[in-house]
Coordinates of C-alpha atoms in Angstrom, one line a residue:
M1 CA 3.2 -1.4 15.2
K2 CA 5.9 1.3 15.2
R3 CA 8.1 -1.0 13.0
E4 CA 5.3 -1.5 10.5
L5 CA 4.6 2.3 10.4
L6 CA 8.3 2.9 9.7
Q7 CA 8.2 0.2 7.0
H8 CA 5.3 1.9 5.3
R9 CA 6.9 5.3 5.5
V10 CA 10.2 4.0 4.0
I11 CA 8.4 2.3 1.1
R12 CA 6.2 5.4 0.6
L13 CA 9.5 7.4 0.4
T14 CA 10.7 4.8 -2.2
F15 CA 7.7 5.4 -4.4
E16 CA 8.1 9.2 -4.1
I17 CA 11.7 8.8 -5.2
L18 CA 10.6 6.7 -8.2
I19 CA 7.9 9.2 -9.1
N20 CA 10.5 12.0 -9.0
L21 CA 12.8 9.9 -11.1
S22 CA 10.0 9.3 -13.6
I23 CA 9.6 13.1 -13.9
I24 CA 13.3 13.4 -14.5
V25 CA 13.1 10.7 -17.2
V26 CA 10.3 12.6 -19.0
L27 CA 12.1 15.9 -18.8
G28 CA 15.2 14.2 -20.1
V29 CA 13.4 12.8 -23.0
F30 CA 12.1 16.2 -24.0
Y31 CA 15.4 17.9 -23.5
F32 CA 17.9 15.4 -24.9
G33 CA 15.4 14.3 -27.6
R34 CA 16.3 17.4 -29.7
E35 CA 17.6 16.5 -33.2
F36 CA 21.2 17.0 -34.1
N37 CA 21.5 17.8 -37.8
D38 CA 25.2 16.9 -38.1
V39 CA 24.7 13.1 -37.8
R40 CA 24.9 11.6 -41.3
D41 CA 23.6 8.2 -42.4
F42 CA 26.3 6.5 -44.5
D43 CA 24.1 4.0 -46.1
D44 CA 24.2 4.3 -49.9
D45 CA 26.5 3.1 -52.7
W46 CA 28.3 0.4 -50.8
T47 CA 30.2 -2.4 -52.5
V48 CA 29.6 -5.7 -50.7
I49 CA 32.0 -8.6 -51.3
Q50 CA 30.8 -12.0 -49.8
D51 CA 31.3 -15.6 -50.9
N52 CA 33.4 -14.4 -53.9
Q53 CA 30.4 -12.3 -55.1
R54 CA 30.7 -8.6 -55.6
L55 CA 27.6 -6.4 -55.5
E56 CA 27.7 -2.7 -56.4
H57 CA 25.6 0.3 -55.3
V58 CA 24.1 -1.5 -52.3
K59 CA 21.9 0.3 -49.8
L60 CA 23.4 -1.3 -46.8
S61 CA 20.4 -1.1 -44.4
Q62 CA 18.2 -3.0 -46.9
Y63 CA 20.8 -5.6 -47.9
E64 CA 20.1 -9.1 -46.6
F65 CA 23.0 -11.5 -46.7
P66 CA 22.4 -14.7 -48.7
H67 CA 22.7 -16.7 -45.5
I68 CA 23.2 -16.0 -41.8
M69 CA 26.9 -15.4 -41.0
D70 CA 28.5 -18.4 -39.4
K71 CA 31.8 -18.9 -37.7
G72 CA 34.6 -18.1 -40.2
D73 CA 32.5 -16.2 -42.7
S74 CA 33.6 -12.8 -43.7
V75 CA 32.1 -9.8 -45.5
V76 CA 33.9 -6.8 -47.0
L77 CA 32.3 -3.4 -47.3
L78 CA 33.7 -0.7 -49.6
N79 CA 32.7 2.9 -50.1
T80 CA 34.1 6.4 -50.6
L81 CA 33.9 8.8 -47.7
P82 CA 32.0 12.1 -48.5
Q83 CA 34.1 15.2 -49.6
D84 CA 32.3 17.5 -47.1
I85 CA 33.0 15.4 -44.0
D86 CA 33.4 17.2 -40.7
K87 CA 36.8 17.2 -39.0
P88 CA 37.3 15.2 -36.8
S89 CA 34.7 12.6 -37.4
S90 CA 34.0 9.0 -36.5
V91 CA 32.1 6.1 -38.1
T92 CA 29.6 4.2 -35.9
L93 CA 29.1 0.6 -36.8
L94 CA 26.9 -2.0 -34.9
V95 CA 28.3 -5.5 -35.3
Y96 CA 27.5 -8.8 -33.5
L97 CA 30.0 -11.4 -32.4
S98 CA 32.6 -10.6 -35.0
T99 CA 36.0 -9.1 -35.5
V100 CA 36.3 -5.8 -37.3
D101 CA 39.1 -4.3 -39.4
V102 CA 38.9 -0.8 -41.0
F103 CA 41.2 0.7 -43.6
V104 CA 41.1 4.2 -45.0
D105 CA 43.0 4.7 -48.2
G106 CA 44.7 1.4 -47.6
K107 CA 45.9 2.2 -44.1
K108 CA 44.5 0.4 -41.1
V109 CA 42.8 2.8 -38.7
Y110 CA 40.9 0.4 -36.5
S111 CA 41.0 -3.2 -35.5
Y112 CA 38.9 -5.1 -32.9
G113 CA 38.6 -8.7 -31.6
R114 CA 41.3 -10.7 -33.3
D115 CA 43.4 -11.2 -30.1
I116 CA 40.2 -12.2 -28.2
N117 CA 39.1 -14.6 -30.8
E118 CA 42.5 -16.3 -31.0
E119 CA 42.3 -17.0 -27.3
G120 CA 39.0 -18.9 -28.0
K121 CA 36.9 -16.3 -26.1
M122 CA 33.7 -14.6 -27.2
V123 CA 34.5 -11.2 -28.8
G124 CA 31.1 -9.7 -27.9
S125 CA 28.7 -7.4 -29.7
G126 CA 28.4 -3.6 -29.8
Y127 CA 28.9 -0.3 -31.5
H128 CA 32.3 0.3 -33.0
F129 CA 33.3 4.0 -32.8
I130 CA 35.9 4.2 -35.6
P131 CA 38.0 7.4 -35.6
L132 CA 38.7 8.7 -39.1
P133 CA 42.0 10.4 -40.2
A134 CA 41.9 14.2 -40.6
D135 CA 42.5 13.9 -44.3
C136 CA 40.0 11.1 -45.0
A137 CA 37.6 13.2 -47.2
G138 CA 36.9 11.5 -50.6
K139 CA 39.1 8.5 -49.8
E140 CA 38.0 4.8 -49.8
I141 CA 37.0 3.1 -46.6
H142 CA 37.4 -0.7 -46.4
I143 CA 35.6 -2.6 -43.6
T144 CA 36.1 -6.3 -43.1
I145 CA 33.8 -8.1 -40.7
S146 CA 34.6 -11.7 -39.7
S147 CA 32.1 -13.8 -37.8
C148 CA 33.5 -15.6 -34.7
E149 CA 30.3 -17.5 -33.8
D150 CA 27.6 -19.5 -35.7
E151 CA 24.5 -17.5 -36.6
A152 CA 26.2 -14.3 -35.6
F153 CA 24.2 -11.9 -37.9
S154 CA 22.5 -11.6 -41.3
S155 CA 22.4 -7.8 -41.9
I156 CA 24.3 -4.6 -41.1
P157 CA 22.4 -1.7 -39.4
V158 CA 22.7 1.8 -40.7
I159 CA 26.3 3.1 -40.6
Q160 CA 26.6 6.7 -39.5
I161 CA 29.3 9.4 -39.6
V162 CA 29.3 11.5 -36.5
P163 CA 31.4 14.5 -35.4
A164 CA 33.9 13.2 -32.9
Q165 CA 33.0 15.9 -30.3
R166 CA 29.3 14.9 -30.4
L167 CA 29.9 11.1 -30.5
I168 CA 28.7 10.2 -27.0
S169 CA 25.9 12.8 -27.0
C170 CA 24.5 11.6 -30.3
F171 CA 24.8 8.0 -29.3
A172 CA 22.9 8.7 -26.0
R173 CA 20.2 10.7 -27.9
Q174 CA 19.6 7.9 -30.4
H175 CA 19.0 5.4 -27.5
L176 CA 17.5 7.9 -25.1
I177 CA 14.2 6.1 -24.2
S178 CA 15.9 2.7 -23.7
L179 CA 18.7 4.4 -21.7
F180 CA 16.3 6.1 -19.3
I181 CA 14.1 3.0 -18.9
S182 CA 17.1 0.9 -18.2
I183 CA 18.6 3.3 -15.6
F184 CA 15.1 3.6 -14.0
L185 CA 14.9 -0.2 -13.6
V186 CA 18.4 -0.4 -12.2
V187 CA 17.8 2.4 -9.7
C188 CA 14.3 1.0 -8.8
G189 CA 15.6 -2.5 -8.3
S190 CA 18.5 -1.3 -6.2
I191 CA 16.2 0.7 -3.9
F192 CA 13.8 -2.2 -3.5
M193 CA 16.6 -4.6 -2.6
F194 CA 18.2 -2.1 -0.2
I195 CA 15.0 -1.3 1.7
S196 CA 13.8 -5.0 1.8
I197 CA 17.2 -6.3 3.0
A198 CA 17.3 -3.5 5.7
G199 CA 13.7 -4.5 6.6
I200 CA 14.6 -8.2 6.9
V201 CA 17.5 -7.4 9.1
Q202 CA 15.1 -5.5 11.4
G203 CA 12.7 -8.4 11.4
N204 CA 10.1 -7.2 8.8
S205 CA 8.7 -9.6 6.2
L206 CA 9.9 -8.0 3.0
S207 CA 11.4 -11.0 1.2
S208 CA 9.1 -10.5 -1.8
A209 CA 10.6 -7.0 -2.4
V210 CA 14.0 -8.6 -2.6
W211 CA 13.0 -10.8 -5.5
L212 CA 11.2 -8.1 -7.3
G213 CA 14.0 -5.7 -6.8
A214 CA 16.5 -8.3 -8.1
F215 CA 14.4 -8.9 -11.1
A216 CA 14.1 -5.1 -11.9
F217 CA 17.8 -4.6 -11.4
L218 CA 18.8 -7.5 -13.6
I219 CA 16.4 -6.6 -16.4
G220 CA 17.7 -3.0 -16.2
I221 CA 21.3 -4.3 -16.6
W222 CA 20.3 -6.6 -19.4
S223 CA 18.5 -3.7 -21.2
L224 CA 21.6 -1.5 -20.9
C225 CA 23.7 -4.2 -22.4
S226 CA 21.3 -5.4 -25.1
T227 CA 20.7 -1.9 -26.4
K228 CA 24.4 -1.3 -26.1
T229 CA 23.8 1.9 -24.1
I230 CA 26.1 0.3 -21.5
Q231 CA 29.0 1.5 -23.8
I232 CA 28.4 5.0 -22.5
F233 CA 29.8 3.7 -19.2
S234 CA 31.9 0.7 -20.2
P235 CA 33.5 0.4 -23.7
N236 CA 34.6 -3.2 -23.3
M237 CA 32.2 -5.1 -25.7
A238 CA 33.4 -8.6 -24.6
I239 CA 32.6 -7.9 -20.9
N240 CA 29.3 -6.1 -21.8
T241 CA 28.1 -9.0 -23.9
K242 CA 28.9 -11.5 -21.1
I243 CA 27.0 -9.3 -18.6
E244 CA 24.1 -9.1 -21.1
Y245 CA 23.7 -12.9 -21.3
E246 CA 24.3 -13.4 -17.5
A247 CA 21.8 -10.8 -16.5
L248 CA 19.1 -12.3 -18.8
F249 CA 19.8 -15.8 -17.5
L250 CA 19.6 -14.8 -13.9
A251 CA 16.6 -12.4 -14.1
I252 CA 14.0 -15.1 -14.6
I253 CA 15.0 -16.8 -11.3
P254 CA 13.9 -14.1 -8.8
L255 CA 10.7 -13.6 -10.8
L256 CA 9.9 -17.4 -10.6
V257 CA 10.7 -17.4 -6.9
Q258 CA 8.4 -14.5 -6.3
I259 CA 5.5 -16.2 -8.2
Y260 CA 6.1 -19.4 -6.2
S261 CA 5.9 -17.4 -3.0
L262 CA 2.6 -15.9 -4.1
R263 CA 1.2 -19.4 -4.9
K264 CA 2.0 -21.1 -1.6
D265 CA -1.7 -22.0 -1.2
S266 CA -1.8 -23.7 -4.6
V267 CA -2.3 -27.4 -5.0
K268 CA 0.7 -29.6 -4.6
W269 CA 1.2 -30.4 -8.3
K270 CA 1.2 -26.7 -9.2
R271 CA 3.9 -26.0 -6.7
Y272 CA 5.8 -29.0 -8.0
L273 CA 5.8 -27.6 -11.5
L274 CA 7.0 -24.2 -10.3
R275 CA 9.8 -25.8 -8.4
I276 CA 10.8 -27.8 -11.6
S277 CA 10.9 -24.5 -13.5
I278 CA 13.0 -22.7 -10.8
S279 CA 15.4 -25.7 -10.6
S280 CA 15.8 -25.7 -14.4
C281 CA 16.6 -22.0 -14.5
V282 CA 19.1 -22.3 -11.7
A283 CA 20.7 -25.4 -13.3
Y284 CA 21.0 -23.5 -16.6
A285 CA 22.4 -20.4 -14.9
F286 CA 25.1 -22.6 -13.4
V287 CA 25.9 -24.8 -16.4
A288 CA 25.9 -22.1 -19.1
P289 CA 28.7 -20.0 -17.4
V290 CA 30.8 -23.2 -16.9
L291 CA 30.5 -24.0 -20.6
H292 CA 31.2 -20.4 -21.6
Y293 CA 34.3 -19.8 -19.4
T294 CA 35.8 -23.1 -20.4
N295 CA 35.2 -22.1 -24.1
I296 CA 33.3 -25.3 -24.7
A297 CA 30.2 -23.4 -25.8
H298 CA 29.8 -19.7 -25.6
Y299 CA 26.6 -18.1 -24.3
C300 CA 25.3 -17.5 -27.8
K301 CA 25.5 -21.2 -28.5
T302 CA 23.3 -22.2 -25.6
L303 CA 20.8 -19.3 -26.0
S304 CA 18.3 -21.5 -27.8
V305 CA 18.2 -23.8 -24.7
F306 CA 17.5 -20.8 -22.6
H307 CA 14.6 -19.8 -25.0
F308 CA 13.2 -23.2 -24.6
I309 CA 13.3 -23.1 -20.8
M310 CA 11.6 -19.7 -20.9
V311 CA 8.8 -20.9 -23.1
V312 CA 8.2 -23.9 -20.8
S313 CA 8.5 -21.7 -17.7
L314 CA 5.9 -19.3 -19.2
L315 CA 3.5 -22.1 -19.8
I316 CA 4.1 -23.4 -16.3
I317 CA 3.4 -20.0 -14.8
I318 CA 0.2 -19.7 -16.8
I319 CA -1.0 -23.2 -15.6
A320 CA 0.2 -23.0 -12.0
G321 CA -0.4 -19.3 -11.4
W322 CA -4.0 -19.1 -12.8
K323 CA -6.7 -18.3 -10.4
P324 CA -10.3 -17.1 -10.9
L325 CA -10.5 -13.3 -10.6
S326 CA -13.3 -13.7 -8.0
D327 CA -10.8 -15.4 -5.7
L328 CA -8.4 -12.4 -5.8
N329 CA -8.4 -9.2 -3.8
A330 CA -7.7 -5.8 -5.6
S331 CA -4.0 -5.8 -4.7
V332 CA -3.4 -9.2 -6.3
K333 CA -5.6 -8.4 -9.3
V334 CA -3.5 -5.4 -10.1
L335 CA -0.2 -7.3 -9.6
N336 CA -1.5 -10.0 -11.9
I337 CA -2.2 -7.4 -14.6
G338 CA 1.5 -6.4 -14.2
F339 CA 2.6 -10.0 -14.5
F340 CA 0.4 -10.4 -17.7
A341 CA 2.0 -7.2 -19.2
L342 CA 5.5 -8.6 -18.4
F343 CA 4.8 -12.1 -19.8
A344 CA 3.1 -10.7 -22.9
T345 CA 6.0 -8.4 -23.7
G346 CA 8.4 -11.2 -23.0
G347 CA 6.6 -13.6 -25.3
V348 CA 6.4 -10.9 -28.1
D349 CA 10.0 -10.1 -27.6
L350 CA 11.1 -13.7 -28.1
I351 CA 9.0 -13.8 -31.3
R352 CA 10.6 -10.5 -32.4
F353 CA 14.1 -11.8 -31.8
I354 CA 13.5 -15.0 -33.9
V355 CA 11.7 -13.1 -36.7
Q356 CA 14.4 -10.4 -37.0
K357 CA 17.3 -12.9 -36.9
Y358 CA 15.8 -15.5 -39.3
L359 CA 13.1 -13.8 -41.4
L360 CA 13.2 -10.0 -41.5
S361 CA 16.8 -9.1 -40.6
T362 CA 16.8 -5.8 -42.5
D363 CA 13.8 -4.4 -40.6
Q364 CA 15.3 -2.1 -38.1
N365 CA 11.9 -1.6 -36.4
L366 CA 12.4 -5.1 -35.0
S367 CA 15.7 -4.2 -33.4
N368 CA 14.3 -2.7 -30.2
S369 CA 13.3 -5.0 -27.4
L370 CA 10.0 -4.6 -25.7
L371 CA 11.0 -6.5 -22.5
P372 CA 12.4 -3.4 -20.7
L373 CA 9.1 -1.6 -21.4
G374 CA 7.2 -4.6 -20.1
A375 CA 9.3 -4.6 -16.9
L376 CA 8.7 -0.9 -16.4
V377 CA 4.9 -1.4 -16.7
F378 CA 5.2 -4.3 -14.3
I379 CA 7.0 -2.1 -11.7
L380 CA 4.4 0.6 -12.1
F381 CA 1.6 -2.0 -11.5
L382 CA 3.6 -3.3 -8.6
A383 CA 3.5 0.2 -7.1
M384 CA -0.2 0.3 -7.5
S385 CA -0.6 -3.2 -6.1
Y386 CA 1.4 -2.1 -3.0
L387 CA -0.9 0.9 -2.5
F388 CA -3.9 -1.3 -2.6
Y389 CA -2.1 -3.7 -0.1
V390 CA -1.4 -0.8 2.3
Y391 CA -4.9 0.4 2.1
N392 CA -6.3 -3.1 2.8
R393 CA -3.8 -3.6 5.6
I394 CA -4.8 -0.3 7.2
M395 CA -8.5 -1.2 7.0
D396 CA -7.8 -4.7 8.4
E397 CA -5.8 -3.2 11.3
E398 CA -8.6 -0.7 12.0
S399 CA -11.1 -3.6 12.0
Q400 CA -8.9 -5.6 14.2
K401 CA -8.5 -2.7 16.6
N402 CA -12.3 -2.3 16.8
L403 CA -12.8 -6.0 17.5
V404 CA -10.1 -5.8 20.2
K405 CA -11.8 -2.8 21.7
L406 CA -15.2 -4.5 21.7
A407 CA -13.7 -7.6 23.3
F408 CA -11.7 -5.9 26.0
H409 CA -13.5 -2.6 26.7
D410 CA -16.7 -1.7 28.6
P411 CA -19.0 0.1 26.2
L412 CA -20.4 2.5 28.9
T413 CA -17.3 3.7 30.6
G414 CA -14.6 3.0 28.0
L415 CA -12.6 1.2 30.7
Y416 CA -11.3 -2.3 30.3
N417 CA -13.7 -5.1 31.1
R418 CA -13.6 -8.5 32.8
A419 CA -12.2 -10.2 29.7
K420 CA -9.2 -7.9 29.8
W421 CA -8.9 -8.7 33.6
E422 CA -8.6 -12.4 32.7
D423 CA -6.0 -11.7 30.1
L424 CA -4.0 -9.7 32.6
A425 CA -4.1 -12.5 35.0
D426 CA -2.4 -14.8 32.6
T427 CA 0.2 -12.1 31.8
F428 CA 1.1 -11.2 35.4
N429 CA 1.2 -14.8 36.6
Q430 CA 4.0 -15.4 34.1
S431 CA 5.9 -12.3 35.2
D432 CA 8.2 -11.5 38.1
E433 CA 7.5 -7.8 38.0
D434 CA 6.1 -6.0 41.0
Y435 CA 2.6 -4.6 40.7
S436 CA -0.3 -3.5 42.8
I437 CA -4.0 -4.2 42.7
I438 CA -6.6 -1.8 43.9
S439 CA -10.2 -3.1 44.3
L440 CA -12.9 -0.4 44.3
D441 CA -16.6 -0.5 45.0
L442 CA -18.8 2.5 44.0
N443 CA -21.3 3.3 46.8
G444 CA -24.9 4.2 46.2
L445 CA -25.4 2.9 42.6
K446 CA -28.6 1.0 43.5
S447 CA -30.0 4.0 45.4
V448 CA -29.3 6.4 42.5
N449 CA -31.0 4.0 40.0
D450 CA -34.0 3.6 42.2
T451 CA -34.3 7.3 43.1
F452 CA -33.3 9.1 39.9
G453 CA -33.5 6.4 37.2
H454 CA -31.0 4.3 35.4
S455 CA -29.8 7.2 33.2
R456 CA -28.5 9.0 36.3
G457 CA -27.0 5.7 37.5
D458 CA -25.1 5.5 34.2
L459 CA -23.9 9.1 34.8
L460 CA -22.6 8.0 38.2
L461 CA -20.6 5.2 36.7
T462 CA -19.2 7.4 33.8
S463 CA -18.3 10.2 36.2
F464 CA -16.4 7.9 38.5
A465 CA -14.7 6.3 35.5
N466 CA -13.6 9.7 34.2
N467 CA -12.2 10.5 37.7
L468 CA -10.2 7.2 37.5
K469 CA -8.8 8.2 34.1
E470 CA -7.8 11.6 35.4
T471 CA -6.2 10.1 38.5
F472 CA -4.1 7.2 37.1
D473 CA -1.4 7.0 34.4
S474 CA -2.1 5.8 30.9
E475 CA 0.1 2.8 31.6
D476 CA -2.2 1.7 34.4
Y477 CA -5.0 -0.8 33.8
L478 CA -8.4 0.6 34.7
I479 CA -11.1 -2.1 34.7
R480 CA -14.8 -2.2 35.3
M481 CA -15.5 -5.8 36.6
G482 CA -19.2 -5.3 36.3
G483 CA -22.0 -3.3 38.1
D484 CA -20.3 -1.0 40.7
E485 CA -17.1 -3.0 40.9
F486 CA -13.8 -1.5 39.6
V487 CA -10.2 -2.6 39.7
V488 CA -6.9 -0.8 39.0
V489 CA -3.7 -2.8 38.2
S490 CA -0.6 -0.7 38.3
K491 CA 3.2 -1.1 38.3
Q492 CA 3.7 2.2 40.2
E493 CA 5.2 2.3 43.7
K494 CA 2.7 1.9 46.5
N495 CA 3.3 5.3 48.0
K496 CA 2.4 6.9 44.6
L497 CA -0.7 4.9 44.5
E498 CA -1.7 6.0 48.0
H499 CA -1.3 9.7 46.8
A500 CA -3.4 8.8 43.7
M501 CA -6.2 7.5 45.9
V502 CA -6.2 10.8 47.9
K503 CA -6.5 12.6 44.5
L504 CA -9.3 10.3 43.5
T505 CA -11.2 11.0 46.7
R506 CA -10.8 14.8 46.2
L507 CA -12.0 14.5 42.5
N508 CA -15.0 12.5 43.6
H509 CA -15.9 15.2 46.1
E510 CA -15.5 18.1 43.6
V511 CA -17.5 16.4 40.9
S512 CA -20.3 15.5 43.3
K513 CA -21.0 19.2 43.9
Q514 CA -22.2 19.4 40.3
L515 CA -24.6 16.4 40.7
E516 CA -27.6 15.6 42.7
F517 CA -25.9 12.6 44.2
E518 CA -22.5 11.9 45.8
I519 CA -19.7 10.0 44.2
Q520 CA -18.0 7.8 46.9
A521 CA -16.1 4.6 46.7
A522 CA -14.4 2.1 49.1
F523 CA -11.1 0.6 48.1
G524 CA -8.5 -1.9 49.2
M525 CA -4.9 -2.2 48.0
V526 CA -2.3 -4.9 47.9
S527 CA 1.1 -5.2 46.3
K528 CA 2.9 -8.2 44.9
K529 CA 5.8 -7.6 47.4
E530 CA 3.4 -8.4 50.3
A531 CA 2.8 -11.9 49.1
S532 CA 5.3 -12.7 46.3
D533 CA 4.3 -16.4 46.2
M534 CA 0.6 -15.6 45.5
E535 CA -1.0 -15.6 42.1
F536 CA -2.9 -12.7 40.6
E537 CA -6.4 -13.9 41.6
K538 CA -5.3 -14.5 45.2
L539 CA -3.8 -11.0 45.5
Y540 CA -7.1 -9.6 44.1
Q541 CA -9.0 -11.4 46.8
I542 CA -6.8 -9.8 49.5
A543 CA -7.4 -6.3 47.9
D544 CA -11.1 -7.1 47.7
E545 CA -11.2 -8.1 51.4
R546 CA -9.5 -4.8 52.4
M547 CA -12.0 -2.9 50.2
Y548 CA -14.9 -4.6 52.1
Q549 CA -13.3 -3.7 55.4
M550 CA -13.2 -0.1 54.4
K551 CA -16.8 -0.3 53.1
M552 CA -18.0 -1.5 56.5
K553 CA -16.2 1.3 58.3
M554 CA -17.8 3.8 55.9
K555 CA -21.3 2.4 56.7
K556 CA -20.6 2.6 60.5
S557 CA -19.5 6.2 60.1
A558 CA -22.6 7.0 58.1
A559 CA -24.8 5.4 60.8
L560 CA -23.2 7.5 63.5

């Protein structure tokens, strides 16, 4: 019980951290979301040379290439830098899977990716921050982009000119929401994994939190890489792009494992479908890196296979995971809403990716992925689901406690009853510990009932029970066997128990002064040491015999 309370406190602390982090995110959005007026879109009057065709006065963000750029294709962009450009300044250019060479006034000022491509490796995607010479105002800029993979890109996002000293802050501002969501997911996933692994080490059942934490962490990493905000921390585009693909390929696995663990009670064929889906994802996550790092097929080549596996997995999840709402408790219902939000955004995001790449490549509104937002909503619903789970768990534990209390406690005195006695017999018979049994018989119950009524007889019983509670330790077992018969089972030393019986006799005498009848009991005591080979019931018989011997002496004394 202490371990479970600690577990709940730790997870509650986790959610408090996440709530505080959310507040920081909101404040960050308001603070860093201020506009910077010195960022300039460099989008008009471009000359585009492609496939031996030259187009003048092109608005670059609205220009769609005649075909998707395949491996070996090149495009040349020409323009004149503004006269009033700030010094020093940089050009920001987002390019996918291509080498980039930049010339200002005929002099090369920037080059990326040629050495990587010559080694047969994937050059990666990302923002190129191109420093401009101090005397670049009014001079021609020449940009050559050469695709290194098939279906690399079909449009160029808006090119911007940014003051060099504001380069990182402007970049962070433009990607503020996705940056904070990504970091939130990474931190959230890390906390979940740390707490769940620590709980598992301590013997708690928190394996589901490991899978959900891994999913949140991987989606957060993928989001950082796909939005290119990872470049704030790591400028290596080739490594960032590899991490982007690998995080995406791996993220689906813990999610499917978690769904499988939630559907253990499903019929066999549904579990079989989920196992096929998990196995397919694991196989792909193993084969794809082998093909990539041996330069047989880079990640971008096998991405369509991954999309196919995702669509099939989504269908399997819908088929195998569906249950009538009436069969679900509140916690699972809330969690299923979170899953629905996640899968819906994942499906929409896949459609967005295909539409932008093949149909509406110049629509910049389609460039932002919805999956990180879906993952964030899922985590929030997960938190709500856990709160429902904790509430239901507490209510179940309280109900269980009440049932145990009814099963093992005497309703009149609050002491243990005969059922608890039988339970103790099994426990002590299997133990080598020393213990003592005291058999007590309350005198005069029948006489009080007959003379004063049963309500006064109940008072006699409860008064004696209260004296027992005050006399013995909380670790001792105080039992009402029925009627006027009581038993104490204690692990205290025998001499301490003898002192306790003296105290009980004194309490009985003091309380009797406030009543119209006397509280008096005969007792007999025996310890395990006296007959170590005897079982619990046999020892009780000895204590009972000694109690009757004392009772007979008390009767003789009363007769005299």
